[in-house]
């Protein structure tokens, strides 16, 4: 596997691939790879493409410097995972070079729906993701890029970037959330939670599944009441719910009574001081 650390070398490598008629698949990551990432690497679509993984812990998308500093890093095991999955190239740029390459004068307009859910609670987060993903697309020029559905709001924003800046020429493959046996959605942040607490964290997913069943089977459900009981049940377990919302999965608009299509439950919560998110289609 090729490891490239400079923007110019990466752009040259990608240009040479494109000139040879190769197509590129990009899997953007912040490292500390787990089975969820492996499912992106292993995705059967576009197998013939050259696989490039970027590893960059993006300081622009953390709204707390403690969160940024404590973001888990495991570069040696990451490289082993990438090699095992036949990745052709790892792009691991320096923070300094990437930040210098992002123009301060360029304005980035986020769609309005990026101000709700995580956008409401993590100021600047999506703008940070927006800037780095756009930069990675410009350097690597992939024809396909893979993103997980766990970060659903991010996924919808990436579709917007591709439409507005790349004339829809990059195919975005949305990959299912991979879960631990107990149901907890895989995340690099899970490593910061002891095992017994991870089991407790998995109760959030179990409660989401119960909620989904109630919504599907009971036309007269009162979401405010369901929300309150969800928050109460989980607070007894030491879980603090930041938000629980039932919205349209197309554009995050509020659900009208009797809407049954494209409904999604979104949750963010804290356990042992670690913030996690999850979602489930209803
Ligand atoms: O989902 C992530 O890991 C990050 O937000 C991404 C897309 C790599 C951008 O830094």
PDB file of C-alpha atoms and ligand atoms in Angstrom:
ATOM      1  CA  UNK A   1       0.000   0.000   0.000  1.00  0.00           C
ATOM      2  CA  UNK A   2       1.269   3.441  -0.961  1.00  0.00           C
ATOM      3  CA  UNK A   3       1.354   5.953   1.895  1.00  0.00           C
ATOM      4  CA  UNK A   4       1.264   9.579   0.792  1.00  0.00           C
ATOM      5  CA  UNK A   5       1.570  12.554   3.119  1.00  0.00           C
ATOM      6  CA  UNK A   6       1.714  15.601   0.838  1.00  0.00           C
ATOM      7  CA  UNK A   7      -1.184  17.143  -1.065  1.00  0.00           C
ATOM      8  CA  UNK A   8       0.858  17.563  -4.240  1.00  0.00           C
ATOM      9  CA  UNK A   9       2.054  13.940  -4.264  1.00  0.00           C
ATOM     10  CA  UNK A  10      -1.496  12.737  -3.665  1.00  0.00           C
ATOM     11  CA  UNK A  11      -2.955  14.914  -6.443  1.00  0.00           C
ATOM     12  CA  UNK A  12      -0.165  13.772  -8.836  1.00  0.00           C
ATOM     13  CA  UNK A  13      -0.804  10.110  -7.989  1.00  0.00           C
ATOM     14  CA  UNK A  14      -4.558  10.516  -8.551  1.00  0.00           C
ATOM     15  CA  UNK A  15      -4.027  12.416 -11.808  1.00  0.00           C
ATOM     16  CA  UNK A  16      -1.798   9.635 -13.079  1.00  0.00           C
ATOM     17  CA  UNK A  17      -4.474   7.053 -12.213  1.00  0.00           C
ATOM     18  CA  UNK A  18      -7.183   9.049 -13.996  1.00  0.00           C
ATOM     19  CA  UNK A  19      -4.915   9.450 -17.062  1.00  0.00           C
ATOM     20  CA  UNK A  20      -4.500   5.674 -17.142  1.00  0.00           C
ATOM     21  CA  UNK A  21      -8.297   5.342 -17.226  1.00  0.00           C
ATOM     22  CA  UNK A  22      -8.573   4.102 -13.625  1.00  0.00           C
ATOM     23  CA  UNK A  23     -11.511   5.107 -11.429  1.00  0.00           C
ATOM     24  CA  UNK A  24     -10.964   6.017  -7.787  1.00  0.00           C
ATOM     25  CA  UNK A  25     -13.014   5.076  -4.751  1.00  0.00           C
ATOM     26  CA  UNK A  26     -12.411   7.244  -1.686  1.00  0.00           C
ATOM     27  CA  UNK A  27     -13.114   6.247   1.897  1.00  0.00           C
ATOM     28  CA  UNK A  28     -12.570   9.331   4.086  1.00  0.00           C
ATOM     29  CA  UNK A  29     -11.785   8.529   7.747  1.00  0.00           C
ATOM     30  CA  UNK A  30     -10.380  10.025  10.916  1.00  0.00           C
ATOM     31  CA  UNK A  31      -8.571   6.770  11.711  1.00  0.00           C
ATOM     32  CA  UNK A  32      -8.993   4.485  14.728  1.00  0.00           C
ATOM     33  CA  UNK A  33     -10.548   2.060  12.284  1.00  0.00           C
ATOM     34  CA  UNK A  34     -13.084  -0.539  13.395  1.00  0.00           C
ATOM     35  CA  UNK A  35     -15.429  -3.047  11.766  1.00  0.00           C
ATOM     36  CA  UNK A  36     -17.745  -0.234  10.665  1.00  0.00           C
ATOM     37  CA  UNK A  37     -14.911   1.210   8.557  1.00  0.00           C
ATOM     38  CA  UNK A  38     -13.981  -2.262   7.325  1.00  0.00           C
ATOM     39  CA  UNK A  39     -17.507  -2.646   5.970  1.00  0.00           C
ATOM     40  CA  UNK A  40     -16.892   0.491   3.877  1.00  0.00           C
ATOM     41  CA  UNK A  41     -13.555  -0.885   2.671  1.00  0.00           C
ATOM     42  CA  UNK A  42     -15.129  -4.211   1.911  1.00  0.00           C
ATOM     43  CA  UNK A  43     -18.167  -2.815   0.130  1.00  0.00           C
ATOM     44  CA  UNK A  44     -18.731  -4.987  -2.947  1.00  0.00           C
ATOM     45  CA  UNK A  45     -19.681  -2.069  -5.228  1.00  0.00           C
ATOM     46  CA  UNK A  46     -17.006  -0.664  -7.545  1.00  0.00           C
ATOM     47  CA  UNK A  47     -14.507  -3.417  -6.693  1.00  0.00           C
ATOM     48  CA  UNK A  48     -12.380  -2.633  -9.746  1.00  0.00           C
ATOM     49  CA  UNK A  49     -11.702   0.939  -8.655  1.00  0.00           C
ATOM     50  CA  UNK A  50      -8.444   1.935  -6.981  1.00  0.00           C
ATOM     51  CA  UNK A  51      -9.187   2.208  -3.258  1.00  0.00           C
ATOM     52  CA  UNK A  52      -7.856   5.291  -1.513  1.00  0.00           C
ATOM     53  CA  UNK A  53      -8.393   5.893   2.207  1.00  0.00           C
ATOM     54  CA  UNK A  54      -7.778   9.287   3.763  1.00  0.00           C
ATOM     55  CA  UNK A  55      -6.862   9.510   7.430  1.00  0.00           C
ATOM     56  CA  UNK A  56      -7.093  12.985   8.874  1.00  0.00           C
ATOM     57  CA  UNK A  57      -8.327  13.918  12.330  1.00  0.00           C
ATOM     58  CA  UNK A  58      -9.963  17.160  11.283  1.00  0.00           C
ATOM     59  CA  UNK A  59      -9.582  19.832  13.984  1.00  0.00           C
ATOM     60  CA  UNK A  60     -12.187  22.010  12.222  1.00  0.00           C
ATOM     61  CA  UNK A  61     -15.026  19.638  13.056  1.00  0.00           C
ATOM     62  CA  UNK A  62     -14.461  19.425  16.823  1.00  0.00           C
ATOM     63  CA  UNK A  63     -16.213  22.067  18.861  1.00  0.00           C
ATOM     64  CA  UNK A  64     -14.254  21.230  21.996  1.00  0.00           C
ATOM     65  CA  UNK A  65     -10.466  21.076  22.067  1.00  0.00           C
ATOM     66  CA  UNK A  66     -10.599  18.342  24.761  1.00  0.00           C
ATOM     67  CA  UNK A  67     -12.720  16.201  22.439  1.00  0.00           C
ATOM     68  CA  UNK A  68     -10.204  16.785  19.634  1.00  0.00           C
ATOM     69  CA  UNK A  69      -7.184  15.982  21.823  1.00  0.00           C
ATOM     70  CA  UNK A  70      -8.758  12.833  23.234  1.00  0.00           C
ATOM     71  CA  UNK A  71      -9.879  11.508  19.835  1.00  0.00           C
ATOM     72  CA  UNK A  72      -8.418   7.970  19.789  1.00  0.00           C
ATOM     73  CA  UNK A  73      -5.454   7.301  17.481  1.00  0.00           C
ATOM     74  CA  UNK A  74      -4.136   3.885  16.418  1.00  0.00           C
ATOM     75  CA  UNK A  75      -2.118   4.372  13.264  1.00  0.00           C
ATOM     76  CA  UNK A  76      -0.196   1.064  13.320  1.00  0.00           C
ATOM     77  CA  UNK A  77      -3.289  -1.065  13.633  1.00  0.00           C
ATOM     78  CA  UNK A  78      -5.081   1.163  11.075  1.00  0.00           C
ATOM     79  CA  UNK A  79      -2.336   0.443   8.517  1.00  0.00           C
ATOM     80  CA  UNK A  80      -2.662  -3.312   9.155  1.00  0.00           C
ATOM     81  CA  UNK A  81      -6.437  -3.129   8.624  1.00  0.00           C
ATOM     82  CA  UNK A  82      -6.015  -1.189   5.369  1.00  0.00           C
ATOM     83  CA  UNK A  83      -3.390  -3.618   4.053  1.00  0.00           C
ATOM     84  CA  UNK A  84      -5.600  -6.579   4.973  1.00  0.00           C
ATOM     85  CA  UNK A  85      -8.393  -4.975   2.925  1.00  0.00           C
ATOM     86  CA  UNK A  86      -6.220  -4.400  -0.160  1.00  0.00           C
ATOM     87  CA  UNK A  87      -6.334  -0.633  -0.002  1.00  0.00           C
ATOM     88  CA  UNK A  88      -4.113   0.833  -2.740  1.00  0.00           C
ATOM     89  CA  UNK A  89      -3.220   4.106  -1.102  1.00  0.00           C
ATOM     90  CA  UNK A  90      -3.432   5.825   2.276  1.00  0.00           C
ATOM     91  CA  UNK A  91      -3.505   9.621   2.221  1.00  0.00           C
ATOM     92  CA  UNK A  92      -2.337  10.948   5.574  1.00  0.00           C
ATOM     93  CA  UNK A  93      -1.717  14.697   5.182  1.00  0.00           C
ATOM     94  CA  UNK A  94      -0.334  16.940   7.909  1.00  0.00           C
ATOM     95  CA  UNK A  95      -2.759  19.183   9.759  1.00  0.00           C
ATOM     96  CA  UNK A  96      -0.695  22.208   8.877  1.00  0.00           C
ATOM     97  CA  UNK A  97      -0.703  21.619   5.135  1.00  0.00           C
ATOM     98  CA  UNK A  98      -4.420  20.860   4.937  1.00  0.00           C
ATOM     99  CA  UNK A  99      -5.419  23.880   6.998  1.00  0.00           C
ATOM    100  CA  UNK A 100      -3.204  26.157   4.897  1.00  0.00           C
ATOM    101  CA  UNK A 101      -4.808  24.809   1.722  1.00  0.00           C
ATOM    102  CA  UNK A 102      -8.344  25.790   2.783  1.00  0.00           C
ATOM    103  CA  UNK A 103      -8.971  29.348   1.662  1.00  0.00           C
ATOM    104  CA  UNK A 104     -10.215  31.603   4.447  1.00  0.00           C
ATOM    105  CA  UNK A 105     -11.935  33.882   1.968  1.00  0.00           C
ATOM    106  CA  UNK A 106     -14.059  31.146   0.380  1.00  0.00           C
ATOM    107  CA  UNK A 107     -17.605  31.192   1.710  1.00  0.00           C
ATOM    108  CA  UNK A 108     -19.358  27.911   2.336  1.00  0.00           C
ATOM    109  CA  UNK A 109     -23.143  27.947   2.459  1.00  0.00           C
ATOM    110  CA  UNK A 110     -24.701  25.092   4.407  1.00  0.00           C
ATOM    111  CA  UNK A 111     -28.322  24.153   3.723  1.00  0.00           C
ATOM    112  CA  UNK A 112     -30.710  25.341   6.470  1.00  0.00           C
ATOM    113  CA  UNK A 113     -31.403  21.827   7.731  1.00  0.00           C
ATOM    114  CA  UNK A 114     -27.778  21.575   8.872  1.00  0.00           C
ATOM    115  CA  UNK A 115     -28.631  23.863  11.815  1.00  0.00           C
ATOM    116  CA  UNK A 116     -30.783  21.269  13.548  1.00  0.00           C
ATOM    117  CA  UNK A 117     -29.922  17.967  15.333  1.00  0.00           C
ATOM    118  CA  UNK A 118     -26.104  17.795  15.633  1.00  0.00           C
ATOM    119  CA  UNK A 119     -25.812  21.156  13.858  1.00  0.00           C
ATOM    120  CA  UNK A 120     -27.666  22.774  16.752  1.00  0.00           C
ATOM    121  CA  UNK A 121     -25.548  21.224  19.483  1.00  0.00           C
ATOM    122  CA  UNK A 122     -22.106  21.104  17.814  1.00  0.00           C
ATOM    123  CA  UNK A 123     -21.475  24.622  16.613  1.00  0.00           C
ATOM    124  CA  UNK A 124     -19.230  24.715  13.553  1.00  0.00           C
ATOM    125  CA  UNK A 125     -19.050  20.926  13.280  1.00  0.00           C
ATOM    126  CA  UNK A 126     -20.657  20.536   9.868  1.00  0.00           C
ATOM    127  CA  UNK A 127     -18.855  23.521   8.416  1.00  0.00           C
ATOM    128  CA  UNK A 128     -15.614  21.790   9.456  1.00  0.00           C
ATOM    129  CA  UNK A 129     -16.683  18.522   7.812  1.00  0.00           C
ATOM    130  CA  UNK A 130     -17.832  20.416   4.712  1.00  0.00           C
ATOM    131  CA  UNK A 131     -14.445  22.148   4.273  1.00  0.00           C
ATOM    132  CA  UNK A 132     -12.363  18.993   4.652  1.00  0.00           C
ATOM    133  CA  UNK A 133     -14.537  16.725   2.512  1.00  0.00           C
ATOM    134  CA  UNK A 134     -14.656  19.298  -0.294  1.00  0.00           C
ATOM    135  CA  UNK A 135     -10.859  19.607  -0.091  1.00  0.00           C
ATOM    136  CA  UNK A 136     -10.401  15.809  -0.168  1.00  0.00           C
ATOM    137  CA  UNK A 137     -12.680  15.549  -3.214  1.00  0.00           C
ATOM    138  CA  UNK A 138     -10.664  18.286  -4.968  1.00  0.00           C
ATOM    139  CA  UNK A 139      -7.326  16.578  -4.275  1.00  0.00           C
ATOM    140  CA  UNK A 140      -8.358  12.964  -4.924  1.00  0.00           C
ATOM    141  CA  UNK A 141     -11.084  13.434  -7.576  1.00  0.00           C
ATOM    142  CA  UNK A 142     -12.870  10.161  -6.752  1.00  0.00           C
ATOM    143  CA  UNK A 143     -15.651   8.790  -8.908  1.00  0.00           C
ATOM    144  CA  UNK A 144     -17.119   7.032  -5.872  1.00  0.00           C
ATOM    145  CA  UNK A 145     -16.983   7.900  -2.147  1.00  0.00           C
ATOM    146  CA  UNK A 146     -18.280   5.900   0.816  1.00  0.00           C
ATOM    147  CA  UNK A 147     -19.994   7.305   3.900  1.00  0.00           C
ATOM    148  CA  UNK A 148     -21.815   5.587   6.762  1.00  0.00           C
ATOM    149  CA  UNK A 149     -25.525   6.068   7.466  1.00  0.00           C
ATOM    150  CA  UNK A 150     -24.792   6.424  11.181  1.00  0.00           C
ATOM    151  CA  UNK A 151     -23.698  10.002  10.435  1.00  0.00           C
ATOM    152  CA  UNK A 152     -26.898  10.556   8.503  1.00  0.00           C
ATOM    153  CA  UNK A 153     -26.905  14.348   8.594  1.00  0.00           C
ATOM    154  CA  UNK A 154     -23.305  14.326   7.344  1.00  0.00           C
ATOM    155  CA  UNK A 155     -24.330  11.967   4.533  1.00  0.00           C
ATOM    156  CA  UNK A 156     -27.122  14.298   3.349  1.00  0.00           C
ATOM    157  CA  UNK A 157     -24.692  17.236   3.476  1.00  0.00           C
ATOM    158  CA  UNK A 158     -22.140  15.321   1.369  1.00  0.00           C
ATOM    159  CA  UNK A 159     -24.847  14.738  -1.275  1.00  0.00           C
ATOM    160  CA  UNK A 160     -25.379  18.502  -1.245  1.00  0.00           C
ATOM    161  CA  UNK A 161     -21.615  19.173  -1.709  1.00  0.00           C
ATOM    162  CA  UNK A 162     -21.493  16.762  -4.647  1.00  0.00           C
ATOM    163  CA  UNK A 163     -24.477  18.452  -6.292  1.00  0.00           C
ATOM    164  CA  UNK A 164     -23.324  22.043  -5.714  1.00  0.00           C
ATOM    165  CA  UNK A 165     -19.577  21.741  -6.321  1.00  0.00           C
ATOM    166  CA  UNK A 166     -18.962  18.558  -8.318  1.00  0.00           C
ATOM    167  CA  UNK A 167     -21.929  18.527 -10.742  1.00  0.00           C
ATOM    168  CA  UNK A 168     -23.120  15.228  -9.222  1.00  0.00           C
ATOM    169  CA  UNK A 169     -20.084  13.526 -10.782  1.00  0.00           C
ATOM    170  CA  UNK A 170     -19.127  11.691  -7.574  1.00  0.00           C
ATOM    171  CA  UNK A 171     -21.297   8.708  -6.689  1.00  0.00           C
ATOM    172  CA  UNK A 172     -21.963   8.610  -2.939  1.00  0.00           C
ATOM    173  CA  UNK A 173     -22.448   5.112  -1.555  1.00  0.00           C
ATOM    174  CA  UNK A 174     -24.388   5.176   1.733  1.00  0.00           C
ATOM    175  CA  UNK A 175     -23.315   2.244   3.914  1.00  0.00           C
ATOM    176  CA  UNK A 176     -25.442   0.643   6.620  1.00  0.00           C
ATOM    177  CA  UNK A 177     -24.566   1.165  10.278  1.00  0.00           C
ATOM    178  CA  UNK A 178     -22.559  -1.726  11.696  1.00  0.00           C
ATOM    179  CA  UNK A 179     -23.474  -2.690  15.256  1.00  0.00           C
ATOM    180  CA  UNK A 180     -21.833  -4.525  18.139  1.00  0.00           C
ATOM    181  CA  UNK A 181     -23.579  -7.793  19.129  1.00  0.00           C
ATOM    182  CA  UNK A 182     -25.504  -5.856  21.767  1.00  0.00           C
ATOM    183  CA  UNK A 183     -26.821  -3.384  19.146  1.00  0.00           C
ATOM    184  CA  UNK A 184     -24.567  -0.414  19.931  1.00  0.00           C
ATOM    185  CA  UNK A 185     -23.613   1.394  16.702  1.00  0.00           C
ATOM    186  CA  UNK A 186     -19.873   1.082  16.059  1.00  0.00           C
ATOM    187  CA  UNK A 187     -17.922   4.285  16.527  1.00  0.00           C
ATOM    188  CA  UNK A 188     -14.306   5.171  17.240  1.00  0.00           C
ATOM    189  CA  UNK A 189     -15.612   6.901  20.350  1.00  0.00           C
ATOM    190  CA  UNK A 190     -16.832   3.563  21.809  1.00  0.00           C
ATOM    191  CA  UNK A 191     -13.192   2.868  22.730  1.00  0.00           C
ATOM    192  CA  UNK A 192     -13.439   5.602  25.338  1.00  0.00           C
ATOM    193  CA  UNK A 193     -16.216   3.780  27.200  1.00  0.00           C
ATOM    194  CA  UNK A 194     -15.595   0.755  29.458  1.00  0.00           C
ATOM    195  CA  UNK A 195     -17.287  -2.472  28.373  1.00  0.00           C
ATOM    196  CA  UNK A 196     -19.975  -2.527  31.078  1.00  0.00           C
ATOM    197  CA  UNK A 197     -21.010   1.010  30.110  1.00  0.00           C
ATOM    198  CA  UNK A 198     -21.042   0.063  26.423  1.00  0.00           C
ATOM    199  CA  UNK A 199     -23.661  -2.545  27.300  1.00  0.00           C
ATOM    200  CA  UNK A 200     -25.685   0.166  28.984  1.00  0.00           C
ATOM    201  CA  UNK A 201     -25.211   2.451  25.941  1.00  0.00           C
ATOM    202  CA  UNK A 202     -26.734  -0.281  23.774  1.00  0.00           C
ATOM    203  CA  UNK A 203     -30.047   0.288  25.610  1.00  0.00           C
ATOM    204  CA  UNK A 204     -30.469   3.404  23.482  1.00  0.00           C
ATOM    205  CA  UNK A 205     -30.680   1.278  20.330  1.00  0.00           C
ATOM    206  CA  UNK A 206     -33.058  -1.169  22.030  1.00  0.00           C
ATOM    207  CA  UNK A 207     -35.305   1.733  23.065  1.00  0.00           C
ATOM    208  CA  UNK A 208     -35.164   3.101  19.500  1.00  0.00           C
ATOM    209  CA  UNK A 209     -36.375  -0.257  18.162  1.00  0.00           C
ATOM    210  CA  UNK A 210     -39.247  -0.271  20.695  1.00  0.00           C
ATOM    211  CA  UNK A 211     -40.150   3.286  19.765  1.00  0.00           C
ATOM    212  CA  UNK A 212     -40.153   2.423  16.084  1.00  0.00           C
ATOM    213  CA  UNK A 213     -42.606  -0.423  16.714  1.00  0.00           C
ATOM    214  CA  UNK A 214     -44.912   1.860  18.707  1.00  0.00           C
ATOM    215  CA  UNK A 215     -44.878   4.494  15.953  1.00  0.00           C
ATOM    216  CA  UNK A 216     -45.512   1.915  13.239  1.00  0.00           C
ATOM    217  CA  UNK A 217     -48.324   0.108  14.989  1.00  0.00           C
ATOM    218  CA  UNK A 218     -50.115   2.909  16.799  1.00  0.00           C
ATOM    219  CA  UNK A 219     -51.554   5.645  14.557  1.00  0.00           C
ATOM    220  CA  UNK A 220     -52.468   7.840  17.519  1.00  0.00           C
ATOM    221  CA  UNK A 221     -49.024   7.985  19.051  1.00  0.00           C
ATOM    222  CA  UNK A 222     -48.089  11.175  20.850  1.00  0.00           C
ATOM    223  CA  UNK A 223     -44.431  11.800  20.054  1.00  0.00           C
ATOM    224  CA  UNK A 224     -43.905  14.334  22.857  1.00  0.00           C
ATOM    225  CA  UNK A 225     -45.007  11.718  25.410  1.00  0.00           C
ATOM    226  CA  UNK A 226     -42.879   9.004  23.803  1.00  0.00           C
ATOM    227  CA  UNK A 227     -39.908  11.380  23.809  1.00  0.00           C
ATOM    228  CA  UNK A 228     -40.323  12.110  27.516  1.00  0.00           C
ATOM    229  CA  UNK A 229     -40.633   8.475  28.467  1.00  0.00           C
ATOM    230  CA  UNK A 230     -37.536   7.595  26.341  1.00  0.00           C
ATOM    231  CA  UNK A 231     -35.502  10.301  28.102  1.00  0.00           C
ATOM    232  CA  UNK A 232     -36.724   9.171  31.536  1.00  0.00           C
ATOM    233  CA  UNK A 233     -36.097   5.441  30.979  1.00  0.00           C
ATOM    234  CA  UNK A 234     -32.552   6.071  29.816  1.00  0.00           C
ATOM    235  CA  UNK A 235     -31.708   8.691  32.419  1.00  0.00           C
ATOM    236  CA  UNK A 236     -32.317   6.019  35.088  1.00  0.00           C
ATOM    237  CA  UNK A 237     -29.436   4.120  33.424  1.00  0.00           C
ATOM    238  CA  UNK A 238     -27.130   7.159  33.563  1.00  0.00           C
ATOM    239  CA  UNK A 239     -27.643   8.132  29.921  1.00  0.00           C
ATOM    240  CA  UNK A 240     -28.269  11.784  29.125  1.00  0.00           C
ATOM    241  CA  UNK A 241     -30.245  12.296  25.934  1.00  0.00           C
ATOM    242  CA  UNK A 242     -29.202  15.427  24.060  1.00  0.00           C
ATOM    243  CA  UNK A 243     -31.939  15.091  21.447  1.00  0.00           C
ATOM    244  CA  UNK A 244     -34.442  12.548  20.197  1.00  0.00           C
ATOM    245  CA  UNK A 245     -36.339  13.578  17.064  1.00  0.00           C
ATOM    246  CA  UNK A 246     -38.643  11.985  14.517  1.00  0.00           C
ATOM    247  CA  UNK A 247     -38.081  13.702  11.160  1.00  0.00           C
ATOM    248  CA  UNK A 248     -38.230  13.153   7.428  1.00  0.00           C
ATOM    249  CA  UNK A 249     -35.128  11.308   6.207  1.00  0.00           C
ATOM    250  CA  UNK A 250     -35.215  13.331   2.960  1.00  0.00           C
ATOM    251  CA  UNK A 251     -34.811  16.831   4.303  1.00  0.00           C
ATOM    252  CA  UNK A 252     -35.188  16.644   8.109  1.00  0.00           C
ATOM    253  CA  UNK A 253     -38.574  18.366   7.914  1.00  0.00           C
ATOM    254  CA  UNK A 254     -41.054  17.886  10.740  1.00  0.00           C
ATOM    255  CA  UNK A 255     -43.372  14.905  10.344  1.00  0.00           C
ATOM    256  CA  UNK A 256     -47.016  15.656   9.733  1.00  0.00           C
ATOM    257  CA  UNK A 257     -49.688  13.568  11.409  1.00  0.00           C
ATOM    258  CA  UNK A 258     -50.355  10.447   9.283  1.00  0.00           C
ATOM    259  CA  UNK A 259     -46.976  10.654   7.469  1.00  0.00           C
ATOM    260  CA  UNK A 260     -45.728   7.107   7.156  1.00  0.00           C
ATOM    261  CA  UNK A 261     -42.987   7.320   4.510  1.00  0.00           C
ATOM    262  CA  UNK A 262     -39.334   8.218   5.001  1.00  0.00           C
ATOM    263  CA  UNK A 263     -39.539   8.640   8.752  1.00  0.00           C
ATOM    264  CA  UNK A 264     -36.371   8.457  10.785  1.00  0.00           C
ATOM    265  CA  UNK A 265     -35.602   8.619  14.495  1.00  0.00           C
ATOM    266  CA  UNK A 266     -32.427  10.519  15.376  1.00  0.00           C
ATOM    267  CA  UNK A 267     -30.727  10.469  18.759  1.00  0.00           C
ATOM    268  CA  UNK A 268     -27.623  11.951  20.402  1.00  0.00           C
ATOM    269  CA  UNK A 269     -26.673  11.043  23.951  1.00  0.00           C
ATOM    270  CA  UNK A 270     -23.933  11.121  26.540  1.00  0.00           C
ATOM    271  CA  UNK A 271     -22.633   8.183  28.539  1.00  0.00           C
ATOM    272  CA  UNK A 272     -19.503   8.360  30.732  1.00  0.00           C
ATOM    273  CA  UNK A 273     -18.908  11.838  29.307  1.00  0.00           C
ATOM    274  CA  UNK A 274     -18.733  10.497  25.725  1.00  0.00           C
ATOM    275  CA  UNK A 275     -21.161  11.757  23.102  1.00  0.00           C
ATOM    276  CA  UNK A 276     -22.651   9.180  20.703  1.00  0.00           C
ATOM    277  CA  UNK A 277     -25.261   9.345  17.954  1.00  0.00           C
ATOM    278  CA  UNK A 278     -27.549   6.822  16.308  1.00  0.00           C
ATOM    279  CA  UNK A 279     -30.589   6.698  14.035  1.00  0.00           C
ATOM    280  CA  UNK A 280     -33.119   4.190  12.788  1.00  0.00           C
ATOM    281  CA  UNK A 281     -35.528   4.144   9.851  1.00  0.00           C
ATOM    282  CA  UNK A 282     -39.143   3.819  10.936  1.00  0.00           C
TER     283      UNK A 282
HETATM  284  O1  LIG B   1     -17.140  10.668   9.285  1.00  0.00           O
HETATM  285  C1  LIG B   1     -15.955  10.973   9.509  1.00  0.00           C
HETATM  286  O2  LIG B   1     -15.136  10.173   9.941  1.00  0.00           O
HETATM  287  C2  LIG B   1     -15.521  12.423   9.247  1.00  0.00           C
HETATM  288  O3  LIG B   1     -16.537  13.317   9.523  1.00  0.00           O
HETATM  289  C3  LIG B   1     -14.969  12.629   7.827  1.00  0.00           C
HETATM  290  C4  LIG B   1     -16.039  12.376   6.777  1.00  0.00           C
HETATM  291  C5  LIG B   1     -13.778  11.721   7.591  1.00  0.00           C
HETATM  292  C6  LIG B   1     -14.518  14.082   7.646  1.00  0.00           C
HETATM  293  O4  LIG B   1     -13.490  14.407   8.533  1.00  0.00           O
END
